[in-house]
Coordinates of N, CA and C in Angstrom, one line a residue:
M1263 N -39.0 5.7 -33.2 CA -39.5 4.6 -32.4 C -38.4 4.0 -31.6
P1264 N -38.5 4.0 -30.3 CA -37.4 3.4 -29.5 C -37.2 1.9 -29.6
T1265 N -36.0 1.5 -29.6 CA -35.8 0.1 -29.7 C -35.6 -0.6 -28.3
C1266 N -36.0 -1.8 -28.1 CA -35.9 -2.5 -26.8 C -34.5 -3.1 -26.7
L1267 N -33.7 -3.2 -27.7 CA -32.4 -3.8 -27.6 C -31.4 -2.8 -27.3
S1268 N -30.5 -3.1 -26.4 CA -29.4 -2.3 -26.0 C -28.1 -2.8 -26.7
S1269 N -27.2 -1.9 -26.8 CA -25.9 -2.3 -27.3 C -25.2 -3.2 -26.3
V1270 N -24.2 -3.9 -26.8 CA -23.4 -4.8 -25.9 C -22.7 -4.0 -24.8
S1271 N -22.2 -2.8 -25.1 CA -21.6 -2.0 -24.1 C -22.6 -1.5 -23.0
D1272 N -23.8 -1.2 -23.5 CA -24.8 -0.9 -22.5 C -25.2 -2.0 -21.6
L1273 N -25.3 -3.2 -22.1 CA -25.6 -4.4 -21.3 C -24.4 -4.7 -20.4
E1274 N -23.2 -4.6 -20.8 CA -22.0 -4.8 -19.9 C -22.0 -3.7 -18.8
S1275 N -22.4 -2.5 -19.2 CA -22.4 -1.5 -18.2 C -23.5 -1.7 -17.1
Q1276 N -24.7 -2.2 -17.6 CA -25.7 -2.6 -16.7 C -25.3 -3.7 -15.8
A1277 N -24.7 -4.7 -16.3 CA -24.2 -5.9 -15.6 C -23.2 -5.5 -14.5
N1278 N -22.3 -4.6 -14.9 CA -21.3 -4.1 -13.9 C -22.0 -3.3 -12.8
W1279 N -23.0 -2.5 -13.1 CA -23.8 -1.8 -12.1 C -24.5 -2.7 -11.2
V1280 N -25.1 -3.7 -11.7 CA -25.9 -4.7 -10.9 C -24.9 -5.5 -10.0
S1281 N -23.7 -5.8 -10.5 CA -22.7 -6.5 -9.8 C -22.2 -5.7 -8.6
K1282 N -22.0 -4.4 -8.8 CA -21.5 -3.5 -7.8 C -22.6 -3.3 -6.7
L1283 N -23.8 -3.2 -7.1 CA -24.9 -3.1 -6.1 C -25.0 -4.4 -5.3
T1284 N -24.9 -5.5 -5.9 CA -25.0 -6.8 -5.2 C -23.8 -6.9 -4.2
K1285 N -22.6 -6.6 -4.6 CA -21.5 -6.6 -3.7 C -21.7 -5.7 -2.6
S1286 N -22.1 -4.5 -2.9 CA -22.3 -3.5 -1.9 C -23.4 -4.0 -0.9
Y1287 N -24.4 -4.6 -1.4 CA -25.5 -5.1 -0.5 C -24.9 -6.1 0.5
Y1288 N -24.2 -7.1 0.0 CA -23.7 -8.1 0.9 C -22.6 -7.5 1.8
Q1289 N -21.8 -6.6 1.4 CA -20.9 -6.0 2.3 C -21.6 -5.3 3.4
D1290 N -22.7 -4.5 3.1 CA -23.4 -3.8 4.2 C -24.1 -4.9 5.1
D1291 N -24.6 -6.0 4.5 CA -25.2 -7.0 5.3 C -24.2 -7.6 6.3
Q1292 N -23.0 -7.9 5.7 CA -22.0 -8.5 6.6 C -21.5 -7.5 7.6
Q1293 N -21.4 -6.3 7.3 CA -21.0 -5.3 8.2 C -22.0 -5.2 9.4
A1294 N -23.3 -5.3 9.1 CA -24.4 -5.2 10.1 C -24.3 -6.5 11.0
K1295 N -24.0 -7.6 10.4 CA -23.8 -8.9 11.2 C -22.6 -8.7 12.1
F1296 N -21.5 -8.2 11.6 CA -20.3 -8.0 12.4 C -20.6 -7.1 13.6
M1297 N -21.3 -6.0 13.3 CA -21.6 -5.0 14.4 C -22.5 -5.7 15.4
H1298 N -23.4 -6.5 15.0 CA -24.3 -7.2 15.9 C -23.5 -8.1 16.8
L1299 N -22.6 -8.9 16.2 CA -21.8 -9.8 16.9 C -20.8 -9.1 17.9
Q1300 N -20.3 -8.0 17.4 CA -19.4 -7.2 18.3 C -20.2 -6.7 19.5
A1301 N -21.4 -6.2 19.3 CA -22.2 -5.8 20.4 C -22.5 -6.9 21.4
E1302 N -22.8 -8.1 20.8 CA -23.0 -9.3 21.7 C -21.8 -9.7 22.5
V1303 N -20.6 -9.6 21.9 CA -19.4 -9.9 22.6 C -19.2 -8.9 23.7
D1304 N -19.3 -7.6 23.4 CA -19.2 -6.6 24.4 C -20.1 -6.8 25.6
S1305 N -21.3 -7.2 25.3 CA -22.3 -7.5 26.3 C -21.9 -8.7 27.2
L1306 N -21.4 -9.7 26.6 CA -21.0 -10.9 27.3 C -19.7 -10.6 28.2
L1307 N -18.8 -9.8 27.6 CA -17.7 -9.4 28.4 C -18.1 -8.6 29.6
Q1308 N -19.0 -7.7 29.5 CA -19.5 -6.9 30.6 C -20.2 -7.8 31.6
Q1309 N -20.9 -8.8 31.2 CA -21.5 -9.8 32.1 C -20.5 -10.5 32.9
L1310 N -19.4 -11.0 32.2 CA -18.3 -11.7 32.9 C -17.6 -10.8 33.9
E1311 N -17.4 -9.5 33.5 CA -16.8 -8.6 34.5 C -17.7 -8.4 35.7
N1312 N -19.0 -8.3 35.5 CA -19.9 -8.1 36.6 C -19.9 -9.3 37.5
L1313 N -19.9 -10.5 37.0 CA -19.8 -11.7 37.8 C -18.5 -11.8 38.6
K1314 N -17.4 -11.4 37.9 CA -16.1 -11.4 38.6 C -16.1 -10.5 39.8
N1315 N -16.7 -9.3 39.6 CA -16.8 -8.3 40.7 C -17.7 -8.8 41.8
Q1316 N -18.8 -9.5 41.4 CA -19.7 -10.0 42.5 C -19.0 -11.1 43.3
R1317 N -18.2 -11.9 42.6 CA -17.5 -13.0 43.4 C -16.4 -12.4 44.2
L1318 N -15.7 -11.4 43.7 CA -14.7 -10.8 44.6 C -15.3 -10.1 45.8
A1319 N -16.4 -9.5 45.6 CA -17.1 -8.8 46.7 C -17.6 -9.9 47.7
E1320 N -18.1 -11.0 47.3 CA -18.6 -12.1 48.2 C -17.4 -12.7 48.9
N1321 N -16.3 -12.9 48.3 CA -15.1 -13.4 48.9 C -14.6 -12.5 49.9
N1322 N -14.6 -11.2 49.7 CA -14.1 -10.2 50.6 C -15.0 -10.1 51.8
Q1323 N -16.3 -10.3 51.7 CA -17.2 -10.3 52.8 C -17.0 -11.5 53.7
K1324 N -16.7 -12.7 53.1 CA -16.5 -13.9 53.9 C -15.2 -13.8 54.7
E1325 N -14.2 -13.0 54.3 CA -13.0 -13.0 55.0 C -13.0 -12.0 56.1

């Protein structure tokens, strides 16, 4: 008949496994947030570059 109680070492092993999974989950979540922010920064930099080029072109046409 199987017992429902685990040994202390089994419980510690399970706790370590859960801890590693939790840390891994948050690391992946933070990595995804970082990548999203990086893409947003790249997009904003591209928009700034486009505005700069438009203004330069407008200034060249006025001269």
